[in-house]
């Protein structure tokens, strides 16, 4: 029976990956920080007749990352598909004197992706089969601070990993979503009203398209023709135009300060809190 490990697998895109994979007959290893939410999600998926293992881990903690990497390396319980999905929004200025948010973003969305992909890649290469999906973003083609920089790295890293593993039987796909309707944007303090309805995607459609691209062996999975056209234009636009659009998006997408503070007080994450996607 095939097994998939999904980070950030209890909410948003990660939870949708878990649901769709379970429906397709995959057993699962779910990785997230909240044990209670992990158990609840696992219970729902087990109702579909699947085996579900849970790993409570904070991917900003290197010891926890090592535990997940060790699980990926296990020979007797192989993981056939790794989905590196965990992440959070970053709006802290690049010139901030406090780099804590940037440090954590690097640990969760860069270093853990590197370490877990490497562990899975080694194990899968020995078996001659497997697939790695890294969740990048179209933001990686823009100039919107740390988040864009991080996702540009994920996009590039994934293509480089695909080159390195070509011919080994191990596939790599980088998913490059745009705006997806999940709790991610609410928790990150992004005003959905500032984004045209035509640019929003459902998590169900996004994940379905990505899994189809995985089956086809595609390295880059970018949902919908509109995003492919838009990013194609971005790639060929003058840098000054890309920076101008990036600045406009960055200034319009943030929720008012009192709304963000209110959300944090109510138990949701604030603008730069490390929440799962």
Tab-separated table of C-alpha atoms in Angstrom:
chain	number	residue	atom	x	y	z
A	1	UNK	CA	0.000	0.000	0.000
A	2	UNK	CA	1.384	3.433	-0.964
A	3	UNK	CA	2.055	5.963	1.800
A	4	UNK	CA	2.223	9.751	1.606
A	5	UNK	CA	3.710	12.112	4.196
A	6	UNK	CA	2.147	15.570	4.243
A	7	UNK	CA	3.508	18.471	6.296
A	8	UNK	CA	0.971	21.023	7.455
A	9	UNK	CA	-1.554	18.275	6.812
A	10	UNK	CA	-4.329	19.444	9.143
A	11	UNK	CA	-5.439	22.633	7.408
A	12	UNK	CA	-5.777	24.355	4.058
A	13	UNK	CA	-3.917	22.910	1.083
A	14	UNK	CA	-2.215	20.245	3.201
A	15	UNK	CA	-5.521	18.923	4.536
A	16	UNK	CA	-6.895	18.844	0.991
A	17	UNK	CA	-3.891	16.819	-0.160
A	18	UNK	CA	-4.542	14.398	2.699
A	19	UNK	CA	-8.245	14.051	1.856
A	20	UNK	CA	-7.710	13.515	-1.852
A	21	UNK	CA	-4.864	11.062	-1.343
A	22	UNK	CA	-6.929	9.082	1.165
A	23	UNK	CA	-9.815	8.967	-1.313
A	24	UNK	CA	-7.378	7.562	-3.882
A	25	UNK	CA	-6.340	4.757	-1.534
A	26	UNK	CA	-3.158	6.176	-0.005
A	27	UNK	CA	-2.177	5.636	3.612
A	28	UNK	CA	-0.926	8.792	5.315
A	29	UNK	CA	1.614	10.244	7.691
A	30	UNK	CA	0.395	13.662	8.834
A	31	UNK	CA	2.854	16.196	10.243
A	32	UNK	CA	1.678	19.308	12.103
A	33	UNK	CA	2.254	21.155	15.359
A	34	UNK	CA	-1.126	20.750	17.063
A	35	UNK	CA	-1.599	17.211	18.491
A	36	UNK	CA	-5.336	17.680	19.044
A	37	UNK	CA	-5.915	18.829	15.488
A	38	UNK	CA	-3.726	16.016	14.182
A	39	UNK	CA	-5.821	13.441	16.028
A	40	UNK	CA	-9.081	14.955	14.762
A	41	UNK	CA	-7.880	15.002	11.153
A	42	UNK	CA	-6.566	11.449	11.449
A	43	UNK	CA	-9.932	10.286	12.787
A	44	UNK	CA	-11.719	11.765	9.776
A	45	UNK	CA	-9.333	10.114	7.330
A	46	UNK	CA	-9.402	6.738	9.065
A	47	UNK	CA	-13.160	6.759	8.488
A	48	UNK	CA	-12.280	6.398	4.798
A	49	UNK	CA	-10.560	3.103	5.598
A	50	UNK	CA	-7.007	4.409	5.486
A	51	UNK	CA	-4.123	3.912	7.910
A	52	UNK	CA	-3.099	7.306	9.282
A	53	UNK	CA	0.024	7.946	11.348
A	54	UNK	CA	0.484	11.281	13.103
A	55	UNK	CA	3.723	13.109	13.871
A	56	UNK	CA	3.478	16.190	16.042
A	57	UNK	CA	6.406	18.354	14.961
A	58	UNK	CA	7.343	22.017	14.745
A	59	UNK	CA	9.302	22.437	11.521
A	60	UNK	CA	10.914	25.538	12.970
A	61	UNK	CA	12.660	23.242	15.469
A	62	UNK	CA	15.634	21.436	13.930
A	63	UNK	CA	15.313	18.462	16.267
A	64	UNK	CA	11.708	17.990	15.137
A	65	UNK	CA	12.750	18.289	11.494
A	66	UNK	CA	15.327	15.561	12.096
A	67	UNK	CA	12.585	13.300	13.527
A	68	UNK	CA	10.479	13.753	10.402
A	69	UNK	CA	13.532	13.203	8.190
A	70	UNK	CA	14.236	9.960	10.059
A	71	UNK	CA	10.674	8.805	9.378
A	72	UNK	CA	11.170	9.481	5.673
A	73	UNK	CA	14.367	7.426	5.718
A	74	UNK	CA	12.807	4.314	7.258
A	75	UNK	CA	13.346	1.253	5.070
A	76	UNK	CA	10.677	-0.971	6.604
A	77	UNK	CA	7.952	1.704	6.351
A	78	UNK	CA	8.674	3.503	3.082
A	79	UNK	CA	7.109	6.837	2.189
A	80	UNK	CA	6.226	6.926	-1.499
A	81	UNK	CA	5.126	10.564	-1.717
A	82	UNK	CA	6.350	13.567	0.269
A	83	UNK	CA	4.299	16.773	0.226
A	84	UNK	CA	6.224	19.714	1.704
A	85	UNK	CA	3.356	22.086	2.371
A	86	UNK	CA	3.802	23.692	5.807
A	87	UNK	CA	4.212	27.444	5.711
A	88	UNK	CA	2.981	30.861	6.800
A	89	UNK	CA	2.696	34.423	5.560
A	90	UNK	CA	5.518	36.876	6.196
A	91	UNK	CA	4.910	40.626	6.192
A	92	UNK	CA	7.756	41.750	8.475
A	93	UNK	CA	9.783	44.483	6.705
A	94	UNK	CA	13.097	43.355	5.298
A	95	UNK	CA	14.693	46.278	7.173
A	96	UNK	CA	13.246	45.270	10.550
A	97	UNK	CA	15.741	45.203	13.400
A	98	UNK	CA	14.078	42.038	14.713
A	99	UNK	CA	14.836	39.136	12.368
A	100	UNK	CA	12.949	36.509	14.395
A	101	UNK	CA	10.100	36.203	11.891
A	102	UNK	CA	12.507	35.934	8.963
A	103	UNK	CA	14.587	33.357	10.849
A	104	UNK	CA	11.549	31.196	11.538
A	105	UNK	CA	10.305	31.531	7.970
A	106	UNK	CA	13.690	30.349	6.746
A	107	UNK	CA	13.637	27.342	9.077
A	108	UNK	CA	10.082	26.256	8.207
A	109	UNK	CA	9.875	27.052	4.492
A	110	UNK	CA	13.493	26.735	3.320
A	111	UNK	CA	15.642	24.575	5.587
A	112	UNK	CA	12.976	21.995	6.406
A	113	UNK	CA	12.085	21.691	2.708
A	114	UNK	CA	15.759	21.088	1.936
A	115	UNK	CA	16.281	18.548	4.732
A	116	UNK	CA	13.047	16.609	4.192
A	117	UNK	CA	13.397	16.579	0.404
A	118	UNK	CA	16.969	15.315	0.731
A	119	UNK	CA	15.972	12.547	3.143
A	120	UNK	CA	13.058	11.456	0.980
A	121	UNK	CA	15.128	11.750	-2.193
A	122	UNK	CA	17.868	9.473	-0.846
A	123	UNK	CA	15.410	6.827	0.351
A	124	UNK	CA	13.335	6.916	-2.823
A	125	UNK	CA	16.399	6.795	-5.058
A	126	UNK	CA	17.542	3.582	-3.363
A	127	UNK	CA	14.129	2.046	-4.057
A	128	UNK	CA	14.009	3.471	-7.580
A	129	UNK	CA	10.602	5.068	-7.123
A	130	UNK	CA	8.776	7.873	-5.337
A	131	UNK	CA	7.717	11.476	-5.746
A	132	UNK	CA	8.304	14.770	-3.940
A	133	UNK	CA	5.874	17.688	-4.120
A	134	UNK	CA	7.046	21.061	-2.816
A	135	UNK	CA	4.512	23.855	-2.468
A	136	UNK	CA	6.052	26.966	-3.982
A	137	UNK	CA	4.038	29.974	-5.121
A	138	UNK	CA	3.521	32.428	-7.947
A	139	UNK	CA	4.678	34.937	-5.318
A	140	UNK	CA	8.166	33.642	-6.099
A	141	UNK	CA	8.002	35.532	-9.392
A	142	UNK	CA	7.161	38.814	-7.653
A	143	UNK	CA	9.075	41.117	-5.300
A	144	UNK	CA	7.056	41.006	-2.099
A	145	UNK	CA	9.665	40.736	0.623
A	146	UNK	CA	10.687	37.598	2.485
A	147	UNK	CA	7.774	35.480	1.307
A	148	UNK	CA	8.549	36.068	-2.372
A	149	UNK	CA	12.243	35.395	-1.751
A	150	UNK	CA	11.476	32.151	0.058
A	151	UNK	CA	9.074	30.912	-2.591
A	152	UNK	CA	11.511	31.853	-5.355
A	153	UNK	CA	13.984	29.563	-3.586
A	154	UNK	CA	11.418	26.740	-3.314
A	155	UNK	CA	10.550	27.080	-7.005
A	156	UNK	CA	14.210	27.015	-8.064
A	157	UNK	CA	15.258	24.337	-5.570
A	158	UNK	CA	12.532	21.987	-6.747
A	159	UNK	CA	13.528	22.290	-10.384
A	160	UNK	CA	17.163	21.723	-9.416
A	161	UNK	CA	16.182	18.642	-7.417
A	162	UNK	CA	14.226	17.334	-10.413
A	163	UNK	CA	17.365	17.676	-12.516
A	164	UNK	CA	19.479	15.874	-9.908
A	165	UNK	CA	17.030	12.965	-9.577
A	166	UNK	CA	16.229	12.577	-13.274
A	167	UNK	CA	16.591	8.968	-14.369
A	168	UNK	CA	16.451	7.563	-10.824
A	169	UNK	CA	12.737	6.788	-10.824
A	170	UNK	CA	12.079	9.645	-8.380
A	171	UNK	CA	9.915	12.519	-9.579
A	172	UNK	CA	9.752	16.084	-8.283
A	173	UNK	CA	6.899	18.550	-8.760
A	174	UNK	CA	6.727	22.136	-7.538
A	175	UNK	CA	3.181	23.358	-7.051
A	176	UNK	CA	2.906	27.094	-7.744
A	177	UNK	CA	-0.495	28.282	-6.535
A	178	UNK	CA	-1.846	31.789	-6.627
A	179	UNK	CA	-4.562	32.850	-4.206
A	180	UNK	CA	-6.364	29.841	-2.756
A	181	UNK	CA	-9.419	30.047	-0.526
A	182	UNK	CA	-8.185	28.589	2.759
A	183	UNK	CA	-7.795	29.856	6.318
A	184	UNK	CA	-4.166	30.703	5.434
A	185	UNK	CA	-5.072	34.186	4.194
A	186	UNK	CA	-7.341	34.945	7.132
A	187	UNK	CA	-4.695	33.913	9.636
A	188	UNK	CA	-2.030	35.879	7.771
A	189	UNK	CA	-4.128	39.055	7.918
A	190	UNK	CA	-4.631	39.342	4.155
A	191	UNK	CA	-7.769	41.133	2.954
A	192	UNK	CA	-9.431	38.825	0.459
A	193	UNK	CA	-11.670	41.668	-0.702
A	194	UNK	CA	-8.644	43.377	-2.305
A	195	UNK	CA	-8.129	40.407	-4.642
A	196	UNK	CA	-10.381	39.959	-7.728
A	197	UNK	CA	-12.729	36.974	-7.504
A	198	UNK	CA	-11.389	35.663	-10.809
A	199	UNK	CA	-7.960	35.125	-9.223
A	200	UNK	CA	-9.182	32.900	-6.412
A	201	UNK	CA	-8.890	29.114	-6.621
A	202	UNK	CA	-10.420	26.380	-4.505
A	203	UNK	CA	-8.042	24.091	-2.639
A	204	UNK	CA	-9.907	21.103	-4.090
A	205	UNK	CA	-9.295	22.202	-7.677
A	206	UNK	CA	-5.676	23.122	-6.947
A	207	UNK	CA	-4.772	19.789	-5.376
A	208	UNK	CA	-6.656	17.773	-7.985
A	209	UNK	CA	-4.707	19.508	-10.758
A	210	UNK	CA	-1.415	18.987	-8.917
A	211	UNK	CA	-1.983	15.264	-8.413
A	212	UNK	CA	-2.838	14.967	-12.091
A	213	UNK	CA	0.439	16.702	-12.935
A	214	UNK	CA	2.290	14.340	-10.574
A	215	UNK	CA	0.840	11.367	-12.440
A	216	UNK	CA	2.019	12.916	-15.712
A	217	UNK	CA	5.506	13.491	-14.342
A	218	UNK	CA	5.341	17.269	-14.695
A	219	UNK	CA	7.991	19.245	-12.811
A	220	UNK	CA	5.998	22.489	-12.576
A	221	UNK	CA	2.314	22.494	-11.650
A	222	UNK	CA	0.682	25.893	-12.083
A	223	UNK	CA	-3.108	25.908	-11.843
A	224	UNK	CA	-5.383	27.385	-14.513
A	225	UNK	CA	-4.634	29.036	-17.826
A	226	UNK	CA	-5.139	32.508	-16.345
A	227	UNK	CA	-2.213	32.074	-13.951
A	228	UNK	CA	-0.009	30.582	-16.651
A	229	UNK	CA	-0.692	33.585	-18.874
A	230	UNK	CA	-0.275	36.069	-16.026
A	231	UNK	CA	3.047	34.652	-14.839
A	232	UNK	CA	4.224	34.360	-18.434
A	233	UNK	CA	3.661	38.090	-18.761
A	234	UNK	CA	5.415	38.730	-15.437
A	235	UNK	CA	8.475	36.790	-16.602
A	236	UNK	CA	8.789	38.997	-19.676
A	237	UNK	CA	7.808	42.308	-18.080
A	238	UNK	CA	10.375	44.987	-17.197
A	239	UNK	CA	11.691	44.652	-13.660
A	240	UNK	CA	10.403	48.124	-12.820
A	241	UNK	CA	6.854	47.064	-13.734
A	242	UNK	CA	7.076	43.875	-11.636
A	243	UNK	CA	8.325	45.873	-8.656
A	244	UNK	CA	5.528	48.432	-9.049
A	245	UNK	CA	2.840	45.736	-9.151
A	246	UNK	CA	4.464	43.928	-6.225
A	247	UNK	CA	4.367	47.107	-4.162
A	248	UNK	CA	0.703	47.679	-4.980
A	249	UNK	CA	-0.244	44.116	-4.029
A	250	UNK	CA	1.762	44.243	-0.814
A	251	UNK	CA	0.094	47.469	0.323
A	252	UNK	CA	-3.458	46.425	-0.600
A	253	UNK	CA	-3.534	42.888	0.751
A	254	UNK	CA	-2.832	43.601	4.418
A	255	UNK	CA	-5.714	43.769	6.824
A	256	UNK	CA	-6.083	46.868	9.014
A	257	UNK	CA	-3.943	46.700	12.141
A	258	UNK	CA	-6.937	46.501	14.474
A	259	UNK	CA	-8.386	43.574	12.524
A	260	UNK	CA	-5.117	41.666	12.758
A	261	UNK	CA	-4.784	42.432	16.450
A	262	UNK	CA	-8.389	41.378	17.041
A	263	UNK	CA	-7.784	38.079	15.280
A	264	UNK	CA	-4.726	37.402	17.391
A	265	UNK	CA	-6.594	38.204	20.582
A	266	UNK	CA	-9.302	35.774	19.566
A	267	UNK	CA	-6.855	32.913	19.272
A	268	UNK	CA	-6.091	33.125	15.551
A	269	UNK	CA	-2.630	33.904	14.323
A	270	UNK	CA	-1.573	37.455	13.594
A	271	UNK	CA	0.099	38.758	10.472
A	272	UNK	CA	3.400	36.962	10.814
A	273	UNK	CA	2.508	34.066	13.041
A	274	UNK	CA	3.854	30.657	11.989
A	275	UNK	CA	0.610	28.975	10.989
A	276	UNK	CA	0.190	26.087	8.633
A	277	UNK	CA	-0.934	26.705	5.087
